[in-house]
Short mmCIF file of C-alpha atoms and ligand atoms in Angstrom, two decimals:
data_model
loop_
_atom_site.label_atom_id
_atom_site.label_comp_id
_atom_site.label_asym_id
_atom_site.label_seq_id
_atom_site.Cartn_x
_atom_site.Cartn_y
_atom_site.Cartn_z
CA UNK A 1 0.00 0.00 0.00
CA UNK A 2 2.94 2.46 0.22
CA UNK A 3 4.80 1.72 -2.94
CA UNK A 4 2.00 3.34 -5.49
CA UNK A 5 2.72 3.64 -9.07
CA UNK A 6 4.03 7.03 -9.97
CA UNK A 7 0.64 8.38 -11.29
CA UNK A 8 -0.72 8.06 -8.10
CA UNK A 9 2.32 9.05 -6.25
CA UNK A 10 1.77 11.90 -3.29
CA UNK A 11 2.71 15.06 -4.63
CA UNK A 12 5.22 15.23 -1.47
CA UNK A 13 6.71 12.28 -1.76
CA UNK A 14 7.67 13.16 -5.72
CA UNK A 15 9.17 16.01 -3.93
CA UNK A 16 11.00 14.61 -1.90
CA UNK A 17 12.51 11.79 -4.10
CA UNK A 18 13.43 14.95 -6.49
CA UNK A 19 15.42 16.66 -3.55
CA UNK A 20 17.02 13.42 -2.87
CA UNK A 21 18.52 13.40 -6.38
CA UNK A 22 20.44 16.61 -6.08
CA UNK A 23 23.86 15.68 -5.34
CA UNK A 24 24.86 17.61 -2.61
CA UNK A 25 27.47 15.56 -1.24
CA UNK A 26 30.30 17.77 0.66
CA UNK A 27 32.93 18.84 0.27
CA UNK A 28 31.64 19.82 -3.30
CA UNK A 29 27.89 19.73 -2.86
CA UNK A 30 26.36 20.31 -6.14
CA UNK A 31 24.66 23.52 -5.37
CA UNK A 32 25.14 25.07 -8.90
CA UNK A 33 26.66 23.45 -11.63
CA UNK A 34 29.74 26.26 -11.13
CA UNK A 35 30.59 26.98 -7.16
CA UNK A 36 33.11 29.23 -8.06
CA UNK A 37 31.25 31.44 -9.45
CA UNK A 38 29.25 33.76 -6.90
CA UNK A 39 25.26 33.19 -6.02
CA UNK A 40 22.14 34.78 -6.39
CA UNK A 41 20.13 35.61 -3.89
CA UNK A 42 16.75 35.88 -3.57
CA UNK A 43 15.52 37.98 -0.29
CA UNK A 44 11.77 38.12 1.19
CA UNK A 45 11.01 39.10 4.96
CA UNK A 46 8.15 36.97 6.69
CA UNK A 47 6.83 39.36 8.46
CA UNK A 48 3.92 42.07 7.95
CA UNK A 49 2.57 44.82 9.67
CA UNK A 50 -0.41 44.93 11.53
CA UNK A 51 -4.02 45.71 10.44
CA UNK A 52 -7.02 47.41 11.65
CA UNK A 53 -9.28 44.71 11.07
CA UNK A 54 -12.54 47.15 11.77
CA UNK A 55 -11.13 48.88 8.22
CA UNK A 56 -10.75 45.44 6.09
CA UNK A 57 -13.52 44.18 3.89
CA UNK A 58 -12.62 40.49 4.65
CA UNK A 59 -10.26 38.92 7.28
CA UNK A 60 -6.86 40.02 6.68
CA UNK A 61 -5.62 36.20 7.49
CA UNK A 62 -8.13 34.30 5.74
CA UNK A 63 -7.06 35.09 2.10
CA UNK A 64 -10.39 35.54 0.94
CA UNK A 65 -10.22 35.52 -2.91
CA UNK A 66 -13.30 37.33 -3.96
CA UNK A 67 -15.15 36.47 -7.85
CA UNK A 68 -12.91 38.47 -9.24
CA UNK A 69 -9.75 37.21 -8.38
CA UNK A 70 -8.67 39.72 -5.72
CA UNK A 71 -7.04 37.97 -2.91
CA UNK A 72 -7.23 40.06 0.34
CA UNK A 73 -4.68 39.60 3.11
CA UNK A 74 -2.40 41.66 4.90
CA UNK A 75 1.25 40.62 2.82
CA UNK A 76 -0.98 39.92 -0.26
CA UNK A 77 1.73 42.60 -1.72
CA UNK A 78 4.09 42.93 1.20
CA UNK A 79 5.73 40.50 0.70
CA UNK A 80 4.17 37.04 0.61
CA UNK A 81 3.29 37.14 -2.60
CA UNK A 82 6.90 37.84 -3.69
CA UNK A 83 8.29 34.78 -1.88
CA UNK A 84 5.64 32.54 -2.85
CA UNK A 85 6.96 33.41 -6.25
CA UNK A 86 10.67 32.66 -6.00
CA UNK A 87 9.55 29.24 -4.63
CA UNK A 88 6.61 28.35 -7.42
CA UNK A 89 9.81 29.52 -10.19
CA UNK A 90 12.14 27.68 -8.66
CA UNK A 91 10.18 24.72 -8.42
CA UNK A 92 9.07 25.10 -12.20
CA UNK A 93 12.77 25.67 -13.21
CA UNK A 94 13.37 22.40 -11.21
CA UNK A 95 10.93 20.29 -12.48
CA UNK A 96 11.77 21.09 -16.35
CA UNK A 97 15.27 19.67 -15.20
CA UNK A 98 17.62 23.06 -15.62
CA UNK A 99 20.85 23.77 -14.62
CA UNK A 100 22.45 27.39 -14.23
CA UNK A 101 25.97 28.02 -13.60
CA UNK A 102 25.45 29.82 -10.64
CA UNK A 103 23.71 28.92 -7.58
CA UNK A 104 19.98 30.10 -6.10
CA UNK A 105 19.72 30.97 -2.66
CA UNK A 106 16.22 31.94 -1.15
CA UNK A 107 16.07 33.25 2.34
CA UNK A 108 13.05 34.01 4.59
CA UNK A 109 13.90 36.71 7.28
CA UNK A 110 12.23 38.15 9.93
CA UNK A 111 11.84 41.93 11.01
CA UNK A 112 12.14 43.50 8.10
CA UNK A 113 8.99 46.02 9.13
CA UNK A 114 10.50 46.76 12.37
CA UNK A 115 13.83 47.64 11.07
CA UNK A 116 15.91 44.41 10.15
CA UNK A 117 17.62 45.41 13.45
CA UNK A 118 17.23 41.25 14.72
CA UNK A 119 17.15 39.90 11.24
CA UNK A 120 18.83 41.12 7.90
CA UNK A 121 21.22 43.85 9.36
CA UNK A 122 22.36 40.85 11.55
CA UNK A 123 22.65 38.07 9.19
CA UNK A 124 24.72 39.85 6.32
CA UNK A 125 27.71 39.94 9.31
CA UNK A 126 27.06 36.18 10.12
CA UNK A 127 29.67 33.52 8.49
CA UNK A 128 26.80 32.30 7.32
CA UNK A 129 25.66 34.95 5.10
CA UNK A 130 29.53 35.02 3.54
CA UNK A 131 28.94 31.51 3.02
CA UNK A 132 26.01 32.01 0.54
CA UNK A 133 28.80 33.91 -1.45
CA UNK A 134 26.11 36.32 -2.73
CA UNK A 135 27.10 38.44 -5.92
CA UNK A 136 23.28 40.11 -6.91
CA UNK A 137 20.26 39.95 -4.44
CA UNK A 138 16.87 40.77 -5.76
CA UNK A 139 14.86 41.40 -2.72
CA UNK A 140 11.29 43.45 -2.50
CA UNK A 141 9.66 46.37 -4.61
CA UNK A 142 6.56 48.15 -5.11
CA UNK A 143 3.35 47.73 -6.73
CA UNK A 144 3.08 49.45 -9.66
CA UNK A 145 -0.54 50.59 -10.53
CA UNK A 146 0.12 50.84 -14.40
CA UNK A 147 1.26 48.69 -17.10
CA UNK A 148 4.99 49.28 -16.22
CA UNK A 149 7.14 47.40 -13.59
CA UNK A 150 8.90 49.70 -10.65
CA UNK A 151 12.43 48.56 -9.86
CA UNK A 152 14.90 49.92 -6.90
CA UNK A 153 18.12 50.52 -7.44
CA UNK A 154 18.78 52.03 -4.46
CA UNK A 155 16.92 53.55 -1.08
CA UNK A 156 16.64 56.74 0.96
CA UNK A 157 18.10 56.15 4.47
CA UNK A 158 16.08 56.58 7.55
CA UNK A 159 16.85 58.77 10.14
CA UNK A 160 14.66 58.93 13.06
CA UNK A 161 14.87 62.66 15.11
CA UNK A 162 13.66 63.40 18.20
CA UNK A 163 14.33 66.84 18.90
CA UNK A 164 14.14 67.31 22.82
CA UNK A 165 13.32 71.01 24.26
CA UNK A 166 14.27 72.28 27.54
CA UNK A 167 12.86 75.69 29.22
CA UNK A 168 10.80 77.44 32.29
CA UNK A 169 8.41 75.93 33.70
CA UNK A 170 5.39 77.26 35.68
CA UNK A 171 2.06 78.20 36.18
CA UNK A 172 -0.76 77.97 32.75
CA UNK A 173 -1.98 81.71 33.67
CA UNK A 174 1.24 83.42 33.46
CA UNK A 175 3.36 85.13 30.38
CA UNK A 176 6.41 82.66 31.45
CA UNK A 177 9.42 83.50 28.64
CA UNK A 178 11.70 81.01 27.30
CA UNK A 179 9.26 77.82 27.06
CA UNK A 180 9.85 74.37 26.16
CA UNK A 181 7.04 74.73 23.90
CA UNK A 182 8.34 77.85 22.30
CA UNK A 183 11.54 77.19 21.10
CA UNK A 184 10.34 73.48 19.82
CA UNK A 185 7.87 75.46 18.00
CA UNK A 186 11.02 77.02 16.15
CA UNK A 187 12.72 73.70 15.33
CA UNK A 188 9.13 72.50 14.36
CA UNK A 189 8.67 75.47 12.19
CA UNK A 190 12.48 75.02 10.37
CA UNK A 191 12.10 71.26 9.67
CA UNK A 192 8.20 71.47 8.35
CA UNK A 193 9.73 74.63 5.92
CA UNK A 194 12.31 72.55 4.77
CA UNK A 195 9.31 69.59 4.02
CA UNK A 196 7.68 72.37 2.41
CA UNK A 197 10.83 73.18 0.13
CA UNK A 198 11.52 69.51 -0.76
CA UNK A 199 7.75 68.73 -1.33
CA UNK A 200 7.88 71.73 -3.91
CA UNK A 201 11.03 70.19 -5.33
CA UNK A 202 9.27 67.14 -6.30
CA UNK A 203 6.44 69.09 -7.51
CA UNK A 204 7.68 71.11 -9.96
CA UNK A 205 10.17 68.66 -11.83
CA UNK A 206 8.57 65.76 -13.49
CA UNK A 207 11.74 63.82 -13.78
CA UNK A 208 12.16 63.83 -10.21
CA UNK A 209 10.66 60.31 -8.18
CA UNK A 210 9.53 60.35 -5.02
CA UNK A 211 12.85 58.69 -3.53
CA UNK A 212 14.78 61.32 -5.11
CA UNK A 213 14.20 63.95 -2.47
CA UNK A 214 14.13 63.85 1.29
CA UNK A 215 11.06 63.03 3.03
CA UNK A 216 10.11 64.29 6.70
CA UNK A 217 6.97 63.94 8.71
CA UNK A 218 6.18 65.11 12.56
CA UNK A 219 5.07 61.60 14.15
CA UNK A 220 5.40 62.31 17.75
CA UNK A 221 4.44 65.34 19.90
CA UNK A 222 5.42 64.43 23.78
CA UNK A 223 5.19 66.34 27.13
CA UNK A 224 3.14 68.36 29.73
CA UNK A 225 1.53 67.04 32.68
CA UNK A 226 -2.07 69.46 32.96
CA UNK A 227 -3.45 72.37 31.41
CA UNK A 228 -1.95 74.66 33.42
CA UNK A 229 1.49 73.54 34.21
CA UNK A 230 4.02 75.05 32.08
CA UNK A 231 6.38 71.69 31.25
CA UNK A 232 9.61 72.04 31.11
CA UNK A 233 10.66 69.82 28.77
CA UNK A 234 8.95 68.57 25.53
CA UNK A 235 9.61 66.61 22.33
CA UNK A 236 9.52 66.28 18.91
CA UNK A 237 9.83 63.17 16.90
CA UNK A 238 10.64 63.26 13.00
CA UNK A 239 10.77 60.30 10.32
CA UNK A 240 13.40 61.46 7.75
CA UNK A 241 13.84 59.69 4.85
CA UNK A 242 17.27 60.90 3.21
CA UNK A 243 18.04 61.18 -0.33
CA UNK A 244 21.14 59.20 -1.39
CA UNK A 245 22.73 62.16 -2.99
CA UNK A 246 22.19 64.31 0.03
CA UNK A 247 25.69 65.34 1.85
CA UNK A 248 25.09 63.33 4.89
CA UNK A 249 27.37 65.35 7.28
CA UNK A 250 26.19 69.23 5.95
CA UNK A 251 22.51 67.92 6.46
CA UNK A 252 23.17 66.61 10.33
CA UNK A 253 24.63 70.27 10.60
CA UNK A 254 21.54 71.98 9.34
CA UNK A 255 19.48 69.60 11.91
CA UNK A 256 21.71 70.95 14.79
CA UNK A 257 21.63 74.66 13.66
CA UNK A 258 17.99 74.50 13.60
CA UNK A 259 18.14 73.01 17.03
CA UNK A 260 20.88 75.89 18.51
CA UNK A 261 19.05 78.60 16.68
CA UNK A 262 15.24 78.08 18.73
CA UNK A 263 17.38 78.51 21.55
CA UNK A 264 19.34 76.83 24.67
CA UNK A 265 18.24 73.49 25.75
CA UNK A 266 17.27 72.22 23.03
CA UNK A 267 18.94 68.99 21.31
CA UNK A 268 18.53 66.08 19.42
CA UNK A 269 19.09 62.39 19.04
CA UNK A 270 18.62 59.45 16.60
CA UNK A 271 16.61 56.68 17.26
CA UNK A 272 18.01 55.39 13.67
CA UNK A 273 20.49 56.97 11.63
CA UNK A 274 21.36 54.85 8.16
CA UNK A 275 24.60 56.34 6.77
CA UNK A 276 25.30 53.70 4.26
CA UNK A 277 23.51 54.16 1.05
CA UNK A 278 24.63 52.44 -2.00
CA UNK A 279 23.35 52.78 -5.25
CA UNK A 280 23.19 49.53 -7.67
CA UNK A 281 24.01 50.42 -11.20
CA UNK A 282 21.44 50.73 -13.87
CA UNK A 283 23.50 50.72 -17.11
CA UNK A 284 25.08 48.03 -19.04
CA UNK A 285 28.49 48.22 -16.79
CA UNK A 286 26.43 46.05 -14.46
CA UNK A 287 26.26 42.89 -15.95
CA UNK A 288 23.52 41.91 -13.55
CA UNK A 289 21.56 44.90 -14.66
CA UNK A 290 22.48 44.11 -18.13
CA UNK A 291 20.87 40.37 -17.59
CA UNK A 292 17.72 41.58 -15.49
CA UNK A 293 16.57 44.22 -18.12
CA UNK A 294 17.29 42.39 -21.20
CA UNK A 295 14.52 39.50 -20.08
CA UNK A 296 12.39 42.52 -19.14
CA UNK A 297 12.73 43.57 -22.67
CA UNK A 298 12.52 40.47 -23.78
CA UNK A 299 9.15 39.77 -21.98
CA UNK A 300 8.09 43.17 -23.46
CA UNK A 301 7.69 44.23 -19.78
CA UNK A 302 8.52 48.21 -19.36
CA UNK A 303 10.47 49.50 -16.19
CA UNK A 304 10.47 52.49 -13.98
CA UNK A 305 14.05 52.45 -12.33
CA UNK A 306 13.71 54.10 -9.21
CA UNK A 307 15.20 55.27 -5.64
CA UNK A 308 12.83 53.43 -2.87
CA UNK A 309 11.36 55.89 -0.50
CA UNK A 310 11.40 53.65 2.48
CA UNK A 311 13.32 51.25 3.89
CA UNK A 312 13.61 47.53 3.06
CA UNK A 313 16.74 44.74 3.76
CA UNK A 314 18.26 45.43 0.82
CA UNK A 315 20.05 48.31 2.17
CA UNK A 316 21.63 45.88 4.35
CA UNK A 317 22.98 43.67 1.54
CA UNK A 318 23.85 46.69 -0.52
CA UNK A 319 26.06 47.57 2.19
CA UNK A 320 27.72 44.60 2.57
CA UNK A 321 29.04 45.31 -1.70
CA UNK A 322 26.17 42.79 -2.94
CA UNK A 323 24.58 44.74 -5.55
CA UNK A 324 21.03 44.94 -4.89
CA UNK A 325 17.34 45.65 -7.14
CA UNK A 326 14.15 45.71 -4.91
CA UNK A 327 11.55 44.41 -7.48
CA UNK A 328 8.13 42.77 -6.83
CA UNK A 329 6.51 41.69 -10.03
CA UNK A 330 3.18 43.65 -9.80
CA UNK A 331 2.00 45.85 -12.22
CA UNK A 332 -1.65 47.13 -12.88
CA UNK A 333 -1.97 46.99 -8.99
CA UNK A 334 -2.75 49.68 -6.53
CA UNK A 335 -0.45 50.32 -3.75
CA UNK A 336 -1.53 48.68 -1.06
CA UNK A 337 1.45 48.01 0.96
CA UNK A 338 0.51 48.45 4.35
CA UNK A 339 -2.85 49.77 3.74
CA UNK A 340 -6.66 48.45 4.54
CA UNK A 341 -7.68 45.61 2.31
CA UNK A 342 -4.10 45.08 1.14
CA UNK A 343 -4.93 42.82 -1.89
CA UNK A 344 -3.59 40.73 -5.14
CA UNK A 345 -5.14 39.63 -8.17
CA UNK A 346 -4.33 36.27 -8.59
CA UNK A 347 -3.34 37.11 -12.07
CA UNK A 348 -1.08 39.03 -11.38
CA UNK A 349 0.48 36.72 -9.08
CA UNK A 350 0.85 34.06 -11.65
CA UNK A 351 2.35 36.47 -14.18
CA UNK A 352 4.88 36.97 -11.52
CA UNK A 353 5.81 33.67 -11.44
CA UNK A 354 6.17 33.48 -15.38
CA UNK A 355 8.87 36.56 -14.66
CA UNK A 356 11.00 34.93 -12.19
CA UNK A 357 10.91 31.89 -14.04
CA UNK A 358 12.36 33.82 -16.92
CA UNK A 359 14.72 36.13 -14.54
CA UNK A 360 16.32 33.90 -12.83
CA UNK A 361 17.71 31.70 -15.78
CA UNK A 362 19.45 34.80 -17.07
CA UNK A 363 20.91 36.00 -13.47
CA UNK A 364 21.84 32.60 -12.73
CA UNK A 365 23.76 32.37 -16.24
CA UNK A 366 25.61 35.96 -15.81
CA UNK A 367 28.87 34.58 -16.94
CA UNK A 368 32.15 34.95 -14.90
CA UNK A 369 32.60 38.17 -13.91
CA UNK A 370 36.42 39.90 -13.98
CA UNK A 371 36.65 39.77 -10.35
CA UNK A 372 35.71 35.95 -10.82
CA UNK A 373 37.71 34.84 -13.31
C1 FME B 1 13.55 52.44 9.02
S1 FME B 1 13.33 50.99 9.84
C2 FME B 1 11.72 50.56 9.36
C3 FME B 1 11.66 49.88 8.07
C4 FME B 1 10.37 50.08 7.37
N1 FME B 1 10.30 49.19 6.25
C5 FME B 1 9.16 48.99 5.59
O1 FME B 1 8.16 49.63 5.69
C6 FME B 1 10.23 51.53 6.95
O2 FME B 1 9.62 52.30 7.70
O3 FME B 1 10.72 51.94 5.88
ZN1 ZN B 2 8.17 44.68 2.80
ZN1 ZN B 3 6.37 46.71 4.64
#
């Protein structure tokens, strides 16, 4: 009763009898029909953010798929879907019997929404990250509500301000001079102008992407005890998303001469200051570039090459000299990420998979490289 004939064979079992055939036998398992040559790797985070399920049309962990095709769940686009894909091309790759010179590696990390802090940003300094002998990552993207695809070549850093003012306190009736209050009004007032001025930037030049200048929003206001005690101390907190072309050191300046010019007492720290951006080539000098647009074109698939405005794991592996593209394979789909009744059509799911499956043929053929030769 266990031995059935292989049209009646348990889909897991085939599995697992195709695993078994892969020769990886140490010293040289056969990971890729060319060790030497460096990996790919493809990146996706586990986790997702949380929803308010009062604001969801269907239960954000059922995966309700509605007549249509829409499948709601919260990391329908961010990023289930995406690792779901690497595995179903993988497996198709696998099953037609091909062979690339260089090896795949998929990993599955945690934390990614919460910073990477415990996951990615750890792992690329483990042995066993240099072990995977990465030479391109592709790692997450964007939906892309028209026909064309949006790919990352590189990210704005995060810096995380909270600006922390110090002044007289006393009582609510009185004219008391030199407030808390006051002078973070200033610093409030400099750093929402200079929103202003970058929000005007993107505005008025249609070339310029949203990554391409520096974000900031006011996300915290903290302090005071009652309505009529003058606090003496109060804060500010700021989400800054940096442009990679932005002098790093002039613009921490400008944050502390805001600071000294509302006045004494008042300072600033960084709950998360990224000060390693690194931009992945998009011309023909990168040869994995070079391989990931030419299927693109190939597939008649058009591209919007692009600076990510938030913050994702690849600016870990970027860091580490592992060139990088943030790319999820949804077009003609509203962005969603993060959002009520975050949601895929299952088309475009499956078209995904038809993209990998064509991808990672080419990335995993990128011949030797000079530095590998
Ligand atoms: C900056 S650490 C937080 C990372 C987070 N990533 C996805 O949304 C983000 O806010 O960009
Ligand atoms: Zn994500
Ligand atoms: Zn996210």
């Amino acid at each position: 009763m266990t031995s059935k004939g292989p049209e009646e064979e348990h889909p897991s079992v085939t599995l697992f009898r195709q695993y078994l055939r892969i020769r990886t036998v140490q010293p040289k398992p056969d990971y890729g029909t060319n060790p030497a040559l460096s990996s790919i790797l493809l990146n996706s985070h586990t986790d997702v953010v949380p929803v308010f399920k009062e604001h969801w049309s269907h239960d954000p962990f059922e995966a309700f798929k509605d007549s249509e095709g829409y499948i709601y769940a919260r990391g329908a686009q961010d990023m289930k879907c995406v690792s779901i894909q690497y595995l179903e091309a993988v497996r198709r790759l696998k099953v037609e019997g091909h062979r690339f010179p260089r090896t795949i590696h998929m990993t599955f990390v945690p934390d990614e929404e919460v910073g990477g802090h415990q996951g990615m940003e750890l792992f690329v300094q483990r042995p066993e990250f240099h072990a995977l002998r990465a030479g391109f990552a592709l790692d997450e993207g964007i939906a892309n509500p028209t026909d064309a695809f949006t790919v990352f070549y590189s990210e704005r850093s995060p810096w995380w301000v909270r600006v922390t003012s110090t002044g007289r306190p006393g009582h609510g009736s009185l004219f008391i001079e030199d407030t808390a209050a006051e002078k973070l009004h200033k610093v409030v007032s400099s750093i929402l102008a200079f929103r202003e001025k970058e929000w005007q930037r993107l505005q008025s030049n249609p070339h310029l992407k949203e990554g391409a200048v520096t974000s900031v929003n006011l996300t915290k206001l903290e302090g005071g005890v009652a309505y009529n005690v003058v606090p003496a101390t109060m804060s500010a907190s700021f989400d800054f998303r940096v442009a990679p072309d932005v002098d790093f050191k002039a613009f921490e300046e400008q944050l502390q001469s805001w600071c000294q010019a509302a006045g004494e007492g008042v300072t600033l720290e960084f709950a998360q200051k990224w000060m390693h951006p690194q931009v992945t080539p998009t011309d023909d000098s990168n040869p994995w570039w070079a391989a990931f647009s030419r299927v693109c074109k190939d597939m008649n698939l058009s591209l919007e090459p692009e600076i990510m405005p938030a913050a994702t794991d690849s600016r870990f592996i970027r860091a580490v000299g592992v060139p990088a593209l943030g790319f999820s394979p949804l077009n003609r789909t509203p962005v969603l990420l993060h959002d009520h009744d975050e949601r895929l059509h299952e088309a475009v799911f499956l078209r995904g998979v038809d993209i990998y499956t064509r991808l990672l043929p080419a990335l995993a053929s990128v011949p030797a490289l000079p530095s590998e030769s």
